[in-house]
Short mmCIF file of C-alpha atoms in Angstrom, two decimals:
data_model
loop_
_atom_site.label_atom_id
_atom_site.label_comp_id
_atom_site.label_asym_id
_atom_site.label_seq_id
_atom_site.Cartn_x
_atom_site.Cartn_y
_atom_site.Cartn_z
CA MET A 1 138.08 46.99 -39.95
CA ASN A 2 135.81 49.03 -42.44
CA GLY A 3 133.14 46.77 -43.55
CA ASP A 4 132.97 48.49 -46.97
CA ILE A 5 136.19 47.32 -47.63
CA LEU A 6 134.91 43.84 -47.91
CA ALA A 7 132.73 45.04 -51.08
CA PHE A 8 135.89 45.29 -53.12
CA GLU A 9 137.34 42.29 -54.94
CA PHE A 10 140.88 42.68 -54.36
CA PHE A 11 139.93 42.76 -50.45
CA ARG A 12 137.93 39.47 -50.61
CA ASN A 13 140.32 37.90 -52.63
CA ALA A 14 143.05 38.57 -50.30
CA VAL A 15 140.91 37.23 -47.28
CA PHE A 16 140.21 34.30 -49.33
CA ALA A 17 143.95 33.99 -50.21
CA SER A 18 145.00 34.27 -46.31
CA LEU A 19 142.49 31.43 -45.75
CA LEU A 20 143.26 29.12 -48.39
CA ALA A 21 147.18 29.50 -47.98
CA SER A 22 146.94 28.84 -44.41
CA ILE A 23 145.86 25.51 -44.94
CA ALA A 24 149.11 24.37 -46.92
CA CYS A 25 151.05 26.43 -44.25
CA GLY A 26 149.62 24.59 -41.45
CA ILE A 27 150.27 20.86 -42.75
CA VAL A 28 153.55 21.38 -44.60
CA GLY A 29 154.72 23.72 -42.28
CA SER A 30 154.33 21.21 -39.19
CA TYR A 31 156.45 18.58 -41.63
CA VAL A 32 159.04 21.16 -41.88
CA VAL A 33 159.25 22.07 -38.02
CA VAL A 34 159.14 18.61 -36.69
CA LYS A 35 161.59 17.31 -39.60
CA LYS A 36 163.62 20.42 -38.86
CA ILE A 37 164.11 21.44 -42.62
CA GLY A 38 163.28 24.66 -42.40
CA PHE A 39 166.27 25.88 -44.59
CA ILE A 40 165.66 23.47 -47.37
CA SER A 41 162.48 25.37 -47.43
CA GLY A 42 164.12 28.76 -48.11
CA GLY A 43 166.38 26.99 -50.66
CA ILE A 44 163.38 25.89 -52.69
CA ALA A 45 161.72 29.35 -52.50
CA HIS A 46 164.69 31.34 -53.44
CA THR A 47 165.37 28.91 -56.22
CA ALA A 48 161.96 29.58 -57.52
CA PHE A 49 163.01 33.48 -57.97
CA GLY A 50 164.36 31.81 -61.44
CA GLY A 51 160.75 30.52 -62.18
CA ILE A 52 159.52 34.12 -61.54
CA GLY A 53 162.32 35.45 -64.11
CA LEU A 54 161.37 32.78 -66.54
CA GLY A 55 157.22 33.89 -66.28
CA TYR A 56 158.34 37.83 -66.92
CA TYR A 57 160.74 36.40 -69.73
CA LEU A 58 157.80 34.25 -71.35
CA GLY A 59 155.34 37.01 -70.87
CA ILE A 60 153.36 34.32 -68.83
CA ASN A 61 152.08 34.07 -64.87
CA PRO A 62 155.30 34.12 -63.03
CA LEU A 63 153.34 31.60 -60.95
CA PHE A 64 153.31 28.91 -63.83
CA GLY A 65 157.18 29.53 -63.83
CA VAL A 66 157.58 29.12 -60.44
CA ILE A 67 156.03 25.62 -60.22
CA PRO A 68 158.73 23.74 -62.41
CA PHE A 69 161.37 25.49 -60.79
CA SER A 70 160.54 25.20 -57.05
CA LEU A 71 159.79 21.35 -57.93
CA GLY A 72 162.73 21.13 -59.52
CA ALA A 73 164.78 22.55 -56.86
CA ALA A 74 162.92 20.30 -54.39
CA ILE A 75 163.91 16.97 -56.22
CA ALA A 76 167.37 18.11 -56.75
CA ILE A 77 168.43 19.42 -53.38
CA GLY A 78 166.78 16.09 -51.96
CA LEU A 79 168.78 13.74 -54.84
CA LEU A 80 172.15 15.44 -54.27
CA GLY A 81 171.72 15.17 -50.53
CA ARG A 82 170.61 11.50 -50.36
CA LYS A 83 172.09 9.84 -53.47
CA ALA A 84 175.35 11.89 -54.46
CA LYS A 85 176.22 12.46 -50.72
CA VAL A 86 176.33 15.83 -51.12
CA ALA A 87 176.10 18.15 -47.96
CA GLU A 88 172.55 19.23 -47.99
CA ASP A 89 173.36 22.59 -46.76
CA THR A 90 175.98 22.91 -49.94
CA ALA A 91 173.14 21.88 -52.26
CA ILE A 92 171.03 24.38 -50.59
CA ALA A 93 173.50 27.32 -50.95
CA ALA A 94 174.36 26.33 -54.51
CA PHE A 95 170.65 26.29 -55.69
CA TRP A 96 169.46 29.54 -53.46
CA ALA A 97 172.08 31.54 -55.23
CA VAL A 98 171.75 30.03 -58.80
CA GLY A 99 167.78 30.33 -58.88
CA MET A 100 168.08 33.89 -57.99
CA ALA A 101 170.78 34.53 -60.66
CA VAL A 102 168.82 33.20 -63.39
CA GLY A 103 165.69 35.19 -62.30
CA VAL A 104 167.86 38.27 -62.27
CA ILE A 105 169.27 37.38 -65.82
CA LEU A 106 165.84 36.44 -67.27
CA ILE A 107 164.22 39.60 -65.95
CA GLY A 108 167.23 41.66 -67.46
CA LEU A 109 166.65 40.05 -70.69
CA THR A 110 162.68 40.89 -70.61
CA PRO A 111 162.39 43.73 -72.67
CA GLY A 112 160.65 46.89 -70.91
CA TYR A 113 159.77 47.46 -67.48
CA ALA A 114 159.06 44.39 -64.65
CA PRO A 115 155.73 44.88 -63.15
CA ASN A 116 155.11 43.83 -59.53
CA LEU A 117 158.42 42.10 -59.24
CA PHE A 118 158.44 43.69 -55.80
CA SER A 119 155.17 41.95 -54.89
CA TYR A 120 157.10 38.30 -55.90
CA LEU A 121 159.84 38.94 -53.56
CA PHE A 122 158.15 40.29 -50.61
CA GLY A 123 154.35 39.50 -51.44
CA ASN A 124 151.56 41.68 -51.85
CA ILE A 125 148.47 39.93 -50.65
CA LEU A 126 146.26 42.88 -52.18
CA THR A 127 147.28 41.96 -55.78
CA VAL A 128 145.80 38.15 -55.75
CA PRO A 129 143.94 37.91 -59.15
CA THR A 130 140.53 35.16 -58.92
CA GLY A 131 142.60 32.92 -60.83
CA ASP A 132 145.11 32.73 -58.66
CA LEU A 133 142.59 31.66 -55.81
CA TRP A 134 141.27 28.69 -57.65
CA MET A 135 145.20 27.44 -58.40
CA ILE A 136 145.59 27.84 -54.72
CA ALA A 137 142.54 25.89 -53.71
CA MET A 138 143.44 23.15 -56.32
CA LEU A 139 147.22 22.92 -54.73
CA ASP A 140 145.62 22.71 -51.10
CA LEU A 141 143.36 19.79 -51.85
CA LEU A 142 146.37 18.22 -53.63
CA ILE A 143 148.74 18.89 -50.51
CA ALA A 144 146.01 17.69 -48.09
CA GLY A 145 145.02 14.53 -50.12
CA VAL A 146 148.73 13.40 -50.47
CA THR A 147 149.47 13.93 -46.66
CA TRP A 148 146.15 12.21 -45.51
CA THR A 149 147.08 9.44 -47.77
CA PHE A 150 150.62 8.84 -46.39
CA SER A 151 150.53 10.11 -43.18
CA LYS A 152 151.79 7.38 -41.37
CA GLU A 153 155.13 7.42 -43.69
CA PHE A 154 155.44 11.03 -43.24
CA LEU A 155 155.16 10.62 -39.51
CA ALA A 156 157.48 7.67 -39.26
CA LEU A 157 159.60 9.69 -41.54
CA SER A 158 159.83 12.73 -39.21
CA PHE A 159 159.90 10.91 -35.89
CA ASP A 160 162.76 8.00 -36.85
CA GLU A 161 163.91 7.67 -40.44
CA GLU A 162 165.90 4.91 -39.67
CA TYR A 163 163.04 2.77 -38.15
CA ALA A 164 160.93 3.77 -41.26
CA GLU A 165 163.57 2.38 -43.32
CA VAL A 166 163.80 -1.03 -41.40
CA SER A 167 160.08 -1.18 -41.67
CA GLY A 168 159.98 -1.27 -45.64
CA VAL A 169 159.50 2.45 -46.06
CA LYS A 170 161.19 3.69 -49.16
CA THR A 171 162.43 6.75 -47.21
CA THR A 172 164.27 8.71 -50.26
CA LEU A 173 161.03 8.60 -52.40
CA PHE A 174 158.85 9.90 -49.26
CA TYR A 175 161.34 12.50 -48.55
CA LEU A 176 161.28 13.70 -52.08
CA LEU A 177 157.39 13.71 -51.82
CA LEU A 178 157.56 16.07 -48.58
CA LEU A 179 160.13 18.19 -50.48
CA CYS A 180 157.61 18.53 -53.38
CA LEU A 181 154.63 19.38 -51.11
CA ILE A 182 157.04 22.20 -49.98
CA ALA A 183 157.81 23.41 -53.26
CA LEU A 184 153.95 23.33 -54.10
CA THR A 185 153.31 25.24 -50.64
CA VAL A 186 156.00 27.67 -51.75
CA VAL A 187 154.18 28.31 -54.92
CA ILE A 188 150.95 29.34 -52.95
CA LEU A 189 152.72 31.50 -50.20
CA VAL A 190 154.95 33.57 -53.07
CA ARG A 191 151.49 35.57 -53.40
CA ILE A 192 150.90 35.96 -50.02
CA VAL A 193 154.38 37.01 -48.30
CA GLY A 194 156.85 36.87 -51.46
CA ILE A 195 159.56 34.49 -51.84
CA VAL A 196 162.21 36.04 -49.54
CA LEU A 197 159.66 35.62 -46.33
CA VAL A 198 158.22 32.19 -47.39
CA ILE A 199 160.49 30.49 -44.92
CA ALA A 200 158.81 32.81 -41.99
CA LEU A 201 155.21 31.55 -42.68
CA LEU A 202 156.29 27.87 -43.14
CA THR A 203 157.86 27.73 -39.85
CA ILE A 204 156.56 30.23 -37.24
CA PRO A 205 152.91 29.21 -37.30
CA ALA A 206 153.90 25.52 -36.76
CA ALA A 207 156.63 26.01 -34.42
CA ILE A 208 154.12 27.62 -31.98
CA ALA A 209 151.41 25.20 -32.50
CA ARG A 210 154.34 22.47 -31.56
CA VAL A 211 154.24 23.81 -27.98
CA PHE A 212 150.49 23.66 -27.60
CA SER A 213 150.13 20.14 -29.56
CA ARG A 214 149.96 16.30 -28.58
CA SER A 215 149.72 15.07 -32.02
CA LEU A 216 150.98 15.90 -35.45
CA GLY A 217 147.39 16.35 -36.46
CA GLY A 218 146.68 18.40 -33.69
CA MET A 219 149.61 20.72 -34.57
CA MET A 220 148.61 21.08 -38.28
CA LEU A 221 145.11 22.27 -37.19
CA LEU A 222 146.27 24.52 -34.70
CA ALA A 223 149.33 25.98 -37.28
CA THR A 224 146.79 26.25 -39.81
CA LEU A 225 144.29 28.55 -37.40
CA LEU A 226 147.42 30.51 -36.26
CA SER A 227 148.56 31.05 -39.82
CA ALA A 228 145.14 32.01 -40.79
CA PHE A 229 144.98 34.63 -37.86
CA PHE A 230 148.22 36.15 -38.69
CA SER A 231 147.61 36.44 -42.07
CA LEU A 232 144.24 38.21 -41.70
CA ALA A 233 145.33 40.16 -38.57
CA GLY A 234 148.48 40.93 -40.85
CA LEU A 235 146.31 42.20 -43.50
CA TRP A 236 143.84 44.27 -41.37
CA ILE A 237 146.90 45.91 -39.99
CA SER A 238 148.64 46.50 -43.02
CA TYR A 239 145.54 48.22 -44.76
CA GLU A 240 144.83 50.72 -41.49
CA LEU A 241 148.40 51.54 -41.03
CA ASP A 242 149.46 51.47 -44.68
CA LEU A 243 152.31 49.09 -44.45
CA ALA A 244 153.83 46.22 -46.56
CA SER A 245 151.22 43.30 -46.00
CA GLY A 246 153.82 40.25 -46.26
CA ALA A 247 156.25 41.87 -44.08
CA THR A 248 153.50 43.27 -41.33
CA ILE A 249 152.15 39.35 -41.46
CA ILE A 250 155.47 37.99 -40.98
CA ILE A 251 156.39 40.50 -37.77
CA LEU A 252 153.17 39.76 -36.28
CA ALA A 253 154.07 36.12 -36.55
CA GLY A 254 157.48 36.64 -35.23
CA GLY A 255 156.26 38.67 -32.40
CA ALA A 256 154.13 35.95 -31.29
CA PHE A 257 156.68 33.42 -31.67
CA LEU A 258 159.00 35.20 -29.38
CA MET A 259 156.20 35.52 -27.07
CA VAL A 260 155.06 32.24 -26.75
CA HIS A 261 158.99 30.98 -26.09
CA ALA A 262 159.72 33.82 -23.69
CA GLY A 263 156.58 32.88 -21.60
CA ARG A 264 157.91 29.10 -21.70
CA LEU A 265 161.32 30.34 -20.38
CA VAL A 266 159.84 32.39 -17.63
CA ILE A 267 157.35 29.46 -16.56
CA SER A 268 160.10 26.79 -16.68
CA SER A 269 162.28 29.12 -14.60
CA TRP A 270 159.66 29.88 -12.13
CA GLN A 271 158.90 25.85 -12.03
CA ALA A 272 162.75 25.25 -11.15
CA ARG A 273 162.76 27.65 -7.97
CA MET B 1 165.88 -29.51 -36.39
CA ARG B 2 165.20 -25.78 -35.75
CA ARG B 3 164.82 -23.34 -38.55
CA GLU B 4 167.51 -21.02 -39.59
CA ILE B 5 166.67 -17.53 -39.02
CA VAL B 6 170.02 -15.93 -39.75
CA ARG B 7 173.01 -17.16 -41.55
CA CYS B 8 176.10 -15.06 -42.34
CA HIS B 9 179.33 -16.19 -44.49
CA ARG B 10 182.40 -14.85 -44.51
CA LEU B 11 180.80 -11.48 -43.95
CA GLY B 12 183.08 -8.35 -44.27
CA VAL B 13 182.17 -4.73 -43.92
CA GLU B 14 184.48 -1.56 -44.94
CA LEU B 15 183.19 1.99 -44.18
CA GLY B 16 185.34 4.70 -45.54
CA GLY B 17 188.37 2.66 -46.28
CA VAL B 18 188.17 1.06 -42.67
CA ARG B 19 187.61 -2.52 -42.30
CA VAL B 20 184.81 -2.80 -39.74
CA LEU B 21 183.98 -6.42 -40.02
CA ARG B 22 185.92 -9.49 -41.90
CA ASP B 23 185.31 -13.01 -42.24
CA LEU B 24 182.51 -13.30 -40.16
CA SER B 25 180.65 -16.73 -40.19
CA PHE B 26 177.82 -17.52 -38.10
CA SER B 27 174.23 -18.47 -37.80
CA VAL B 28 171.07 -17.85 -35.69
CA ASP B 29 168.34 -20.28 -35.16
CA GLU B 30 164.70 -20.05 -34.35
CA GLY B 31 164.52 -19.85 -30.55
CA ASP B 32 168.16 -18.64 -29.92
CA PHE B 33 168.98 -15.70 -27.67
CA LEU B 34 172.31 -14.62 -28.97
CA ALA B 35 174.49 -11.86 -27.46
CA ILE B 36 176.97 -9.98 -29.45
CA VAL B 37 179.68 -8.35 -27.21
CA GLY B 38 182.92 -6.86 -27.96
CA PRO B 39 184.75 -3.83 -27.41
CA ASN B 40 183.78 -0.10 -28.90
CA GLY B 41 184.40 -0.12 -32.69
CA GLY B 42 184.45 -3.86 -32.57
CA GLY B 43 181.51 -3.83 -35.32
CA LYS B 44 178.51 -4.97 -33.16
CA THR B 45 176.28 -2.14 -34.36
CA THR B 46 177.31 -2.60 -38.11
CA LEU B 47 176.76 -6.15 -37.95
CA LEU B 48 173.28 -5.49 -36.92
CA ARG B 49 172.77 -2.75 -39.72
CA VAL B 50 173.87 -5.81 -42.21
CA LEU B 51 171.21 -7.90 -41.04
CA LEU B 52 168.26 -5.02 -41.01
CA GLY B 53 169.33 -4.44 -44.51
CA LEU B 54 170.70 -0.75 -43.57
CA GLN B 55 174.49 -1.74 -44.40
CA LYS B 56 175.50 -3.52 -47.73
CA PRO B 57 178.46 -6.45 -47.16
CA SER B 58 181.56 -5.60 -48.91
CA GLU B 59 182.25 -9.35 -49.14
CA GLY B 60 180.50 -12.39 -48.10
CA HIS B 61 176.95 -12.62 -47.61
CA ALA B 62 174.30 -12.32 -45.11
CA GLU B 63 170.76 -14.14 -45.22
CA VAL B 64 167.81 -13.30 -42.97
CA PHE B 65 164.95 -15.92 -43.15
CA GLY B 66 166.82 -17.38 -46.10
CA ALA B 67 166.81 -13.86 -48.30
CA ALA B 68 168.75 -10.83 -48.76
CA PRO B 69 168.51 -8.79 -45.48
CA GLY B 70 165.62 -6.42 -45.81
CA SER B 71 163.35 -8.66 -47.35
CA TYR B 72 161.24 -9.37 -44.74
CA PRO B 73 160.72 -6.12 -42.37
CA GLU B 74 157.38 -7.50 -41.22
CA LYS B 75 159.12 -10.60 -39.61
CA ILE B 76 161.52 -8.21 -37.81
CA GLY B 77 161.41 -6.02 -34.65
CA TYR B 78 164.24 -3.44 -34.07
CA VAL B 79 165.22 -1.48 -30.88
CA PRO B 80 167.81 1.06 -31.75
CA GLN B 81 170.64 1.78 -29.51
CA ARG B 82 169.44 5.55 -28.73
CA LEU B 83 166.60 7.25 -30.32
CA PHE B 84 167.73 11.00 -30.65
CA PHE B 85 164.52 12.83 -31.21
CA ASP B 86 163.00 16.07 -30.50
CA ARG B 87 161.56 16.06 -27.03
CA ASP B 88 158.73 18.68 -28.20
CA PHE B 89 157.85 16.27 -30.83
CA PRO B 90 154.12 16.00 -30.93
CA LEU B 91 153.51 12.38 -30.70
CA GLY B 92 151.74 10.08 -27.96
CA VAL B 93 153.63 6.85 -26.49
CA ARG B 94 150.61 4.62 -27.89
CA GLU B 95 151.25 6.60 -31.83
CA ALA B 96 154.96 5.78 -31.47
CA VAL B 97 154.42 2.15 -30.49
CA LEU B 98 151.60 2.00 -33.48
CA MET B 99 154.68 2.74 -35.61
CA GLY B 100 156.09 -1.06 -34.93
CA ARG B 101 152.81 -2.09 -37.49
CA MET B 102 154.22 -0.20 -40.59
CA ALA B 103 155.89 -2.93 -41.95
CA LEU B 104 152.81 -5.11 -41.92
CA LYS B 105 150.87 -2.27 -44.11
CA THR B 106 150.95 -0.95 -47.54
CA PRO B 107 151.48 2.64 -48.03
CA PHE B 108 147.92 3.49 -48.74
CA GLN B 109 146.76 1.28 -45.65
CA HIS B 110 146.10 3.19 -42.40
CA TYR B 111 146.03 1.59 -39.21
CA ASN B 112 143.09 -0.23 -38.13
CA LYS B 113 141.48 -1.75 -34.94
CA THR B 114 143.92 -4.88 -35.26
CA ASP B 115 146.75 -2.61 -35.51
CA ARG B 116 145.36 -0.60 -32.30
CA ALA B 117 144.69 -3.84 -30.31
CA ALA B 118 148.48 -5.06 -30.97
CA ALA B 119 150.04 -1.60 -30.02
CA GLU B 120 147.82 -1.75 -26.78
CA GLU B 121 148.98 -5.21 -26.19
CA ALA B 122 152.58 -4.53 -26.87
CA LEU B 123 152.56 -1.53 -24.35
CA ARG B 124 151.19 -3.76 -21.70
CA ILE B 125 153.70 -6.69 -22.23
CA VAL B 126 156.41 -4.03 -21.48
CA GLY B 127 154.34 -2.22 -18.72
CA LEU B 128 153.46 0.91 -20.27
CA GLY B 129 149.93 0.18 -20.40
CA ALA B 130 148.95 2.75 -18.28
CA ILE B 131 150.85 5.61 -19.86
CA GLY B 132 150.05 5.36 -23.54
CA ASN B 133 148.46 8.58 -23.54
CA ARG B 134 151.80 10.36 -22.33
CA ARG B 135 153.84 12.40 -24.94
CA ILE B 136 156.67 10.30 -26.10
CA GLY B 137 159.22 13.01 -25.03
CA ALA B 138 157.76 13.15 -21.34
CA LEU B 139 159.15 9.43 -20.87
CA SER B 140 162.29 8.88 -18.67
CA GLY B 141 165.01 6.82 -20.13
CA GLY B 142 164.17 3.59 -18.94
CA GLU B 143 160.36 4.13 -19.88
CA LEU B 144 161.44 5.33 -23.41
CA GLN B 145 163.45 2.10 -23.78
CA ARG B 146 160.44 0.06 -23.11
CA ALA B 147 158.26 2.08 -25.52
CA LEU B 148 160.85 1.24 -27.91
CA ILE B 149 160.72 -2.61 -27.17
CA ALA B 150 156.77 -2.21 -27.26
CA ARG B 151 157.20 -0.45 -30.61
CA ALA B 152 159.50 -3.31 -31.83
CA LEU B 153 156.93 -6.02 -30.52
CA ALA B 154 154.09 -4.44 -32.22
CA GLY B 155 154.57 -6.17 -34.99
CA LYS B 156 154.58 -9.59 -33.34
CA PRO B 157 158.07 -9.96 -34.94
CA GLU B 158 159.88 -13.66 -35.14
CA LEU B 159 163.32 -12.02 -34.88
CA LEU B 160 163.97 -9.31 -32.24
CA LEU B 161 167.25 -7.18 -32.97
CA LEU B 162 168.23 -5.21 -30.18
CA ASP B 163 171.12 -2.71 -30.29
CA GLU B 164 172.11 -1.84 -26.30
CA PRO B 165 168.90 -1.53 -25.07
CA THR B 166 170.23 -0.95 -21.65
CA ALA B 167 173.08 1.58 -22.29
CA SER B 168 171.38 4.58 -20.65
CA VAL B 169 169.29 3.26 -18.19
CA ASP B 170 169.87 2.64 -14.17
CA PRO B 171 170.54 -0.52 -13.05
CA GLU B 172 167.34 -1.33 -11.80
CA MET B 173 165.56 -0.32 -15.32
CA LYS B 174 168.41 -2.46 -16.53
CA THR B 175 167.49 -5.82 -15.02
CA SER B 176 163.80 -4.97 -15.35
CA ILE B 177 164.72 -4.68 -19.40
CA TYR B 178 166.22 -8.30 -19.14
CA ASP B 179 163.87 -10.05 -17.16
CA LEU B 180 161.62 -8.77 -19.86
CA LEU B 181 163.73 -9.84 -22.97
CA ASP B 182 164.13 -13.40 -20.44
CA LYS B 183 160.22 -13.52 -21.01
CA LEU B 184 160.18 -13.03 -24.69
CA LYS B 185 162.91 -15.15 -25.50
CA LYS B 186 160.17 -18.14 -25.39
CA SER B 187 158.05 -16.58 -27.97
CA VAL B 188 160.84 -14.77 -30.06
CA THR B 189 164.32 -15.49 -31.57
CA ILE B 190 166.48 -12.27 -30.07
CA VAL B 191 169.81 -10.94 -31.21
CA LEU B 192 171.17 -8.50 -28.56
CA VAL B 193 174.11 -6.23 -28.98
CA THR B 194 175.41 -5.33 -25.64
CA HIS B 195 178.35 -4.05 -23.58
CA ASP B 196 176.57 -5.42 -20.73
CA THR B 197 178.89 -8.72 -20.50
CA GLY B 198 178.54 -8.91 -16.92
CA THR B 199 174.68 -9.15 -16.95
CA VAL B 200 174.24 -10.79 -20.23
CA SER B 201 175.30 -13.99 -19.73
CA ARG B 202 172.73 -14.82 -17.09
CA PHE B 203 170.23 -14.63 -19.66
CA VAL B 204 171.25 -15.65 -23.07
CA GLY B 205 171.58 -18.78 -24.77
CA ARG B 206 174.83 -18.20 -26.83
CA VAL B 207 177.69 -15.28 -26.79
CA LEU B 208 179.07 -13.82 -30.07
CA CYS B 209 182.43 -12.11 -28.95
CA LEU B 210 183.24 -9.79 -31.63
CA ASN B 211 186.08 -7.15 -32.50
CA CYS B 212 187.23 -5.42 -35.77
CA SER B 213 190.29 -7.41 -36.11
CA MET B 214 187.88 -10.37 -37.19
CA VAL B 215 188.24 -12.50 -33.95
CA ILE B 216 185.20 -13.97 -33.15
CA ARG B 217 184.32 -16.70 -30.50
CA GLU B 218 181.07 -18.22 -30.20
CA ASN B 219 180.50 -19.95 -26.76
CA PRO B 220 176.99 -21.70 -26.10
CA ALA B 221 175.43 -21.21 -23.13
CA GLY B 222 176.59 -17.94 -22.28
CA THR B 223 180.00 -18.97 -20.75
CA PRO B 224 182.85 -17.44 -22.62
CA GLY B 225 186.27 -18.45 -22.18
CA GLY B 226 188.90 -16.66 -20.67
CA ASP B 227 191.16 -16.91 -23.88
CA ALA B 228 188.40 -15.86 -25.93
CA ALA B 229 187.83 -12.79 -23.99
CA GLN B 230 191.32 -12.00 -24.22
CA GLN B 231 191.32 -11.86 -27.81
CA VAL B 232 188.38 -9.87 -28.15
CA TYR B 233 189.20 -7.16 -25.80
CA PRO B 234 192.19 -4.75 -25.99
CA TYR B 235 192.62 -5.05 -22.27
CA PRO B 236 193.10 -7.51 -19.52
CA VAL B 237 189.89 -9.35 -18.82
CA ASP B 238 189.13 -11.29 -15.58
CA LEU B 239 186.49 -13.88 -15.61
CA LEU B 240 184.52 -13.77 -12.50
CA VAL B 241 182.37 -16.52 -11.15
CA HIS B 242 178.80 -15.35 -9.87
CA HIS B 243 176.69 -17.39 -7.17
CA PRO B 244 174.25 -19.60 -8.76
CA SER B 245 171.73 -18.73 -5.91
CA GLU B 246 171.41 -15.07 -7.62
CA ARG B 247 169.58 -16.74 -10.32
CA PRO B 248 169.36 -20.74 -10.23
CA GLU B 249 168.60 -20.98 -13.65
CA SER B 250 171.27 -18.89 -15.19
CA ASN B 251 175.09 -20.03 -16.23
CA SER B 252 177.85 -20.10 -13.93
CA GLN B 253 180.54 -17.56 -15.18
CA ILE B 254 180.18 -14.05 -16.46
CA LEU B 255 182.65 -12.10 -18.15
CA ARG B 256 183.62 -9.17 -17.09
CA PRO B 257 186.26 -6.66 -18.67
#
């Protein structure tokens, strides 16, 4: 990478945003993978489009609209599944579509042109303002603090929920808390890869890390490093080749994911001989 | 007089319109080793879930340690029938066993030295002391069952509830698990759900025969009578006498459907 490029604030911000987002991605993504709730994460992310529409409609930073929408979707999907016994995939599908519809209507009602809409859908790491970096850093601190405080509850919830409940853990409460952490991570990742691609960055680095990890803490650390690598490498490649940054990051991560699992398959077939 | 640990009175459970348990009354005293046997769908696991506080009764009531089930999780060790989990889950055996200390901690407390020592002791009791570092997904079926028993023991429970702990292990491991329970019964009250009527009467103090049509027979000293067995199982039952020499301290009859 040309060193001069770091002289530009937008590029420095992109690098910092990549590194900061990787922390939330590594921590929360690990829970998403071991608890197998990738599609809930997708549902929360897409519902957040309603928040972007609200941001445009009210003329405020769309990320401030994303926060209540994604948190609301997390709690509603969780409660519908746990308390109202609605099948979780049904609740996800409903919120996914309704959130997008609300966003489309609100953007339609907003007078004039909706600038940067495409970057919220598919990400544009090069447009992250300094103010958003502070917000991402605060959310990182919140996510890391909550997961450290309740690490044993989240581990039990992910590994054996019934046993956690028998042990007196308020499993529904901690499940909702976990979904809220996912919602906050969505807020962070919207700027990096966009609403449509959030699910990939929440699952792929952690899924690769799981293969090489012996503990959940180790998996989080490795997933954070992988996420940082994919984001920075994707940023560099997209800059050099003039490609969309969010999509480049995801394709890089997806390629690594396929290579790791293909490698595993080859090794296990070779060992079975 | 021994302390009453579990008491069920005219207990009934209905699941999705189907009557699973009806009019069930029994008690378990401190030091008992009770086996609950019966056919598939007879309500054995449902009964255990009631005692754990995971299932609310539709009628009657259940008490565990003199209170509603679930009130004293720190006094109960639980071994599930079969733990379905992702074999790639990044978790060591020692950390899995440490979860057995969860009920003793508040949400803001992390595990400490005492918890780690208790987990280590539980691993030693079940004979897994040497493989505490191994990944939980790398254990064999028998080792996993032992690890789950260690997890249940790590909290030093007063009541151990086991749901078919020998369902998916080979005969050698089955005997070894029963031998382990035989040793444990000196220090903890045990309620064991099992299909393994052939082996169980050698080890347990009482057998509770249960089926969904509400028949319940309780037989002391592991000697279920032929009439009770015939009412409980929906197919012919033979009672076989096994040789006392196999296990001198054991009881004289086993139930073999």
